[in-house]
């Protein structure tokens, strides 16, 4: 629904869907075709063209490629209950603005830390298309929000180093 709304304002926009489980690609294909959309499947070595509406990247190990190629990522399993969400860190690290739904119980702390201009919660297809509108124009806005988001992600890092430092202090106290 969000894609069809935004396509009215931006006729050449391409929606890339990367299912967490690639075997869902065929089901997504049928759903999109039933809506009258022009769809291509990556698993069939099909490439998007100017007429393509939806590109389904139903392959493994390529999520990073699509986060780099797409300036805005909606992180799934978060719009419909019960959801739970998926981790937004990789998308943010690789330069995508992040949109997510209200059902993010598995990553609440991460989303709270990232919330702001480059990481935005949405509830409906209208919210998604309105957010896309904001990020599509002007382009500088999207780039500046990504920079802020990447700094926030950087602040979340260093868990291994912090853990090692704490272990070193603990070991010294134990005289081990």
CSV table of C-alpha atoms in Angstrom, one decimal:
chain,number,residue,atom,x,y,z
A,1,UNK,CA,0.0,0.0,0.0
A,2,UNK,CA,2.8,2.4,0.9
A,3,UNK,CA,4.6,1.7,-2.4
A,4,UNK,CA,1.4,2.4,-4.4
A,5,UNK,CA,1.0,5.7,-2.6
A,6,UNK,CA,4.5,6.9,-3.1
A,7,UNK,CA,4.6,5.7,-6.8
A,8,UNK,CA,1.9,8.3,-7.5
A,9,UNK,CA,4.3,11.0,-6.6
A,10,UNK,CA,7.5,9.4,-7.7
A,11,UNK,CA,6.7,7.2,-10.8
A,12,UNK,CA,10.2,5.8,-11.2
A,13,UNK,CA,10.7,4.6,-7.6
A,14,UNK,CA,11.8,1.0,-7.2
A,15,UNK,CA,10.8,-1.0,-4.1
A,16,UNK,CA,13.3,-3.7,-3.2
A,17,UNK,CA,11.9,-6.5,-0.9
A,18,UNK,CA,14.5,-8.7,0.8
A,19,UNK,CA,12.6,-11.4,2.7
A,20,UNK,CA,14.4,-12.8,5.8
A,21,UNK,CA,13.5,-16.3,4.5
A,22,UNK,CA,14.3,-16.4,0.7
A,23,UNK,CA,11.7,-19.2,0.1
A,24,UNK,CA,9.0,-16.5,0.8
A,25,UNK,CA,10.0,-14.9,-2.5
A,26,UNK,CA,7.5,-16.8,-4.5
A,27,UNK,CA,4.6,-16.0,-2.2
A,28,UNK,CA,5.6,-12.3,-2.3
A,29,UNK,CA,5.8,-12.5,-6.1
A,30,UNK,CA,2.2,-13.8,-6.3
A,31,UNK,CA,0.9,-11.2,-3.9
A,32,UNK,CA,2.5,-8.3,-5.8
A,33,UNK,CA,1.4,-9.7,-9.2
A,34,UNK,CA,-2.2,-9.9,-7.9
A,35,UNK,CA,-1.9,-6.1,-7.2
A,36,UNK,CA,-1.0,-5.6,-10.9
A,37,UNK,CA,2.7,-4.7,-10.2
A,38,UNK,CA,5.6,-5.4,-12.4
A,39,UNK,CA,7.9,-7.7,-10.3
A,40,UNK,CA,11.3,-9.3,-10.8
A,41,UNK,CA,13.0,-12.1,-8.8
A,42,UNK,CA,16.7,-12.0,-8.1
A,43,UNK,CA,16.8,-15.8,-7.6
A,44,UNK,CA,15.7,-16.1,-11.3
A,45,UNK,CA,18.6,-13.8,-12.3
A,46,UNK,CA,16.1,-11.2,-13.3
A,47,UNK,CA,17.2,-7.6,-13.2
A,48,UNK,CA,15.0,-4.6,-12.6
A,49,UNK,CA,14.3,-2.2,-15.5
A,50,UNK,CA,12.6,1.2,-15.6
A,51,UNK,CA,9.2,-0.5,-15.7
A,52,UNK,CA,9.9,-2.7,-12.6
A,53,UNK,CA,7.9,-1.8,-9.5
A,54,UNK,CA,9.1,-4.5,-7.1
A,55,UNK,CA,12.5,-6.3,-7.1
A,56,UNK,CA,12.4,-9.3,-4.7
A,57,UNK,CA,15.9,-10.1,-3.6
A,58,UNK,CA,15.1,-13.7,-2.6
A,59,UNK,CA,18.8,-14.7,-2.2
A,60,UNK,CA,21.1,-15.3,0.8
A,61,UNK,CA,24.1,-13.2,1.8
A,62,UNK,CA,23.3,-10.0,-0.1
A,63,UNK,CA,21.4,-7.9,2.4
A,64,UNK,CA,24.4,-5.5,2.8
A,65,UNK,CA,24.4,-4.9,-0.9
A,66,UNK,CA,20.8,-3.8,-0.8
A,67,UNK,CA,21.2,-1.6,2.3
A,68,UNK,CA,24.1,0.1,0.4
A,69,UNK,CA,22.0,0.5,-2.7
A,70,UNK,CA,18.8,1.7,-1.1
A,71,UNK,CA,18.8,5.0,0.7
A,72,UNK,CA,15.8,4.1,2.9
A,73,UNK,CA,15.1,0.7,4.5
A,74,UNK,CA,11.9,-0.3,6.2
A,75,UNK,CA,12.9,-3.0,8.7
A,76,UNK,CA,10.3,-5.7,8.7
A,77,UNK,CA,8.5,-7.9,11.1
A,78,UNK,CA,7.6,-4.7,12.9
A,79,UNK,CA,4.4,-3.4,11.4
A,80,UNK,CA,1.9,-6.1,12.2
A,81,UNK,CA,1.4,-7.7,15.6
A,82,UNK,CA,2.9,-9.7,17.2
A,83,UNK,CA,6.0,-8.8,15.1
A,84,UNK,CA,9.1,-8.4,17.2
A,85,UNK,CA,11.2,-6.5,14.6
A,86,UNK,CA,14.6,-7.1,13.2
A,87,UNK,CA,17.9,-5.5,14.0
A,88,UNK,CA,18.4,-2.0,12.4
A,89,UNK,CA,22.1,-1.7,13.0
A,90,UNK,CA,23.4,-3.1,9.7
A,91,UNK,CA,21.1,-0.9,7.7
A,92,UNK,CA,22.2,2.2,9.6
A,93,UNK,CA,25.9,1.2,9.4
A,94,UNK,CA,25.6,0.8,5.6
A,95,UNK,CA,24.1,4.2,5.0
A,96,UNK,CA,20.3,3.6,4.9
A,97,UNK,CA,17.8,5.7,6.7
A,98,UNK,CA,15.7,3.4,8.9
A,99,UNK,CA,11.9,3.1,9.1
A,100,UNK,CA,10.2,0.6,11.4
A,101,UNK,CA,6.8,-0.3,12.7
A,102,UNK,CA,5.5,-0.3,16.3
A,103,UNK,CA,6.1,-4.0,17.1
A,104,UNK,CA,9.8,-4.1,17.9
A,105,UNK,CA,9.9,-5.9,21.2
A,106,UNK,CA,13.0,-7.8,20.3
A,107,UNK,CA,15.1,-4.6,19.7
A,108,UNK,CA,13.4,-2.0,21.8
A,109,UNK,CA,16.6,-0.7,23.4
A,110,UNK,CA,18.4,-0.4,20.0
A,111,UNK,CA,15.5,1.5,18.4
A,112,UNK,CA,15.3,3.8,21.4
A,113,UNK,CA,19.0,4.6,21.1
A,114,UNK,CA,18.7,5.2,17.3
A,115,UNK,CA,15.4,7.1,17.3
A,116,UNK,CA,15.5,10.5,15.6
A,117,UNK,CA,15.7,12.0,12.1
A,118,UNK,CA,17.4,9.0,10.5
A,119,UNK,CA,15.5,6.3,12.4
A,120,UNK,CA,11.7,6.8,12.3
A,121,UNK,CA,8.8,4.8,13.7
A,122,UNK,CA,5.7,4.4,11.4
A,123,UNK,CA,2.3,2.8,12.0
A,124,UNK,CA,0.5,2.8,8.7
A,125,UNK,CA,1.1,2.8,4.9
A,126,UNK,CA,0.3,6.5,4.9
A,127,UNK,CA,3.0,7.1,7.6
A,128,UNK,CA,5.5,5.2,5.4
A,129,UNK,CA,4.7,7.1,2.3
A,130,UNK,CA,4.8,10.4,4.2
A,131,UNK,CA,8.2,9.5,5.6
A,132,UNK,CA,9.5,8.5,2.2
A,133,UNK,CA,8.2,11.9,0.9
A,134,UNK,CA,10.3,13.6,3.6
A,135,UNK,CA,13.4,11.7,2.8
A,136,UNK,CA,13.1,11.9,-1.0
A,137,UNK,CA,13.2,15.7,-1.1
A,138,UNK,CA,15.5,17.4,-0.5
A,139,UNK,CA,18.2,14.9,-0.9
A,140,UNK,CA,20.5,16.7,1.5
A,141,UNK,CA,18.1,16.0,4.3
A,142,UNK,CA,18.4,12.2,3.8
A,143,UNK,CA,22.2,12.4,3.7
A,144,UNK,CA,22.5,14.5,6.8
A,145,UNK,CA,20.1,12.1,8.8
A,146,UNK,CA,22.2,9.1,7.7
A,147,UNK,CA,25.3,10.7,9.1
A,148,UNK,CA,23.6,11.4,12.4
A,149,UNK,CA,22.3,7.8,12.5
A,150,UNK,CA,25.7,6.3,11.7
A,151,UNK,CA,27.2,8.3,14.6
A,152,UNK,CA,24.6,6.9,16.9
A,153,UNK,CA,25.3,3.4,15.8
A,154,UNK,CA,29.0,4.0,16.3
A,155,UNK,CA,28.2,4.9,19.9
A,156,UNK,CA,26.5,1.6,20.4
A,157,UNK,CA,29.7,-0.3,19.4
A,158,UNK,CA,32.6,-1.5,21.3
A,159,UNK,CA,30.9,-4.2,23.4
A,160,UNK,CA,33.8,-6.6,23.0
A,161,UNK,CA,36.4,-4.0,24.0
A,162,UNK,CA,34.3,-2.9,27.0
A,163,UNK,CA,33.8,-6.5,28.1
A,164,UNK,CA,37.6,-7.2,27.8
A,165,UNK,CA,38.4,-4.1,29.9
A,166,UNK,CA,36.0,-5.2,32.6
A,167,UNK,CA,37.4,-8.7,32.6
A,168,UNK,CA,40.9,-7.4,32.9
A,169,UNK,CA,39.9,-5.3,35.9
A,170,UNK,CA,38.1,-8.3,37.5
A,171,UNK,CA,41.1,-10.6,36.9
A,172,UNK,CA,43.5,-8.1,38.5
A,173,UNK,CA,41.2,-7.9,41.5
A,174,UNK,CA,41.2,-11.7,41.9
A,175,UNK,CA,45.0,-11.8,41.6
A,176,UNK,CA,44.7,-14.5,38.9
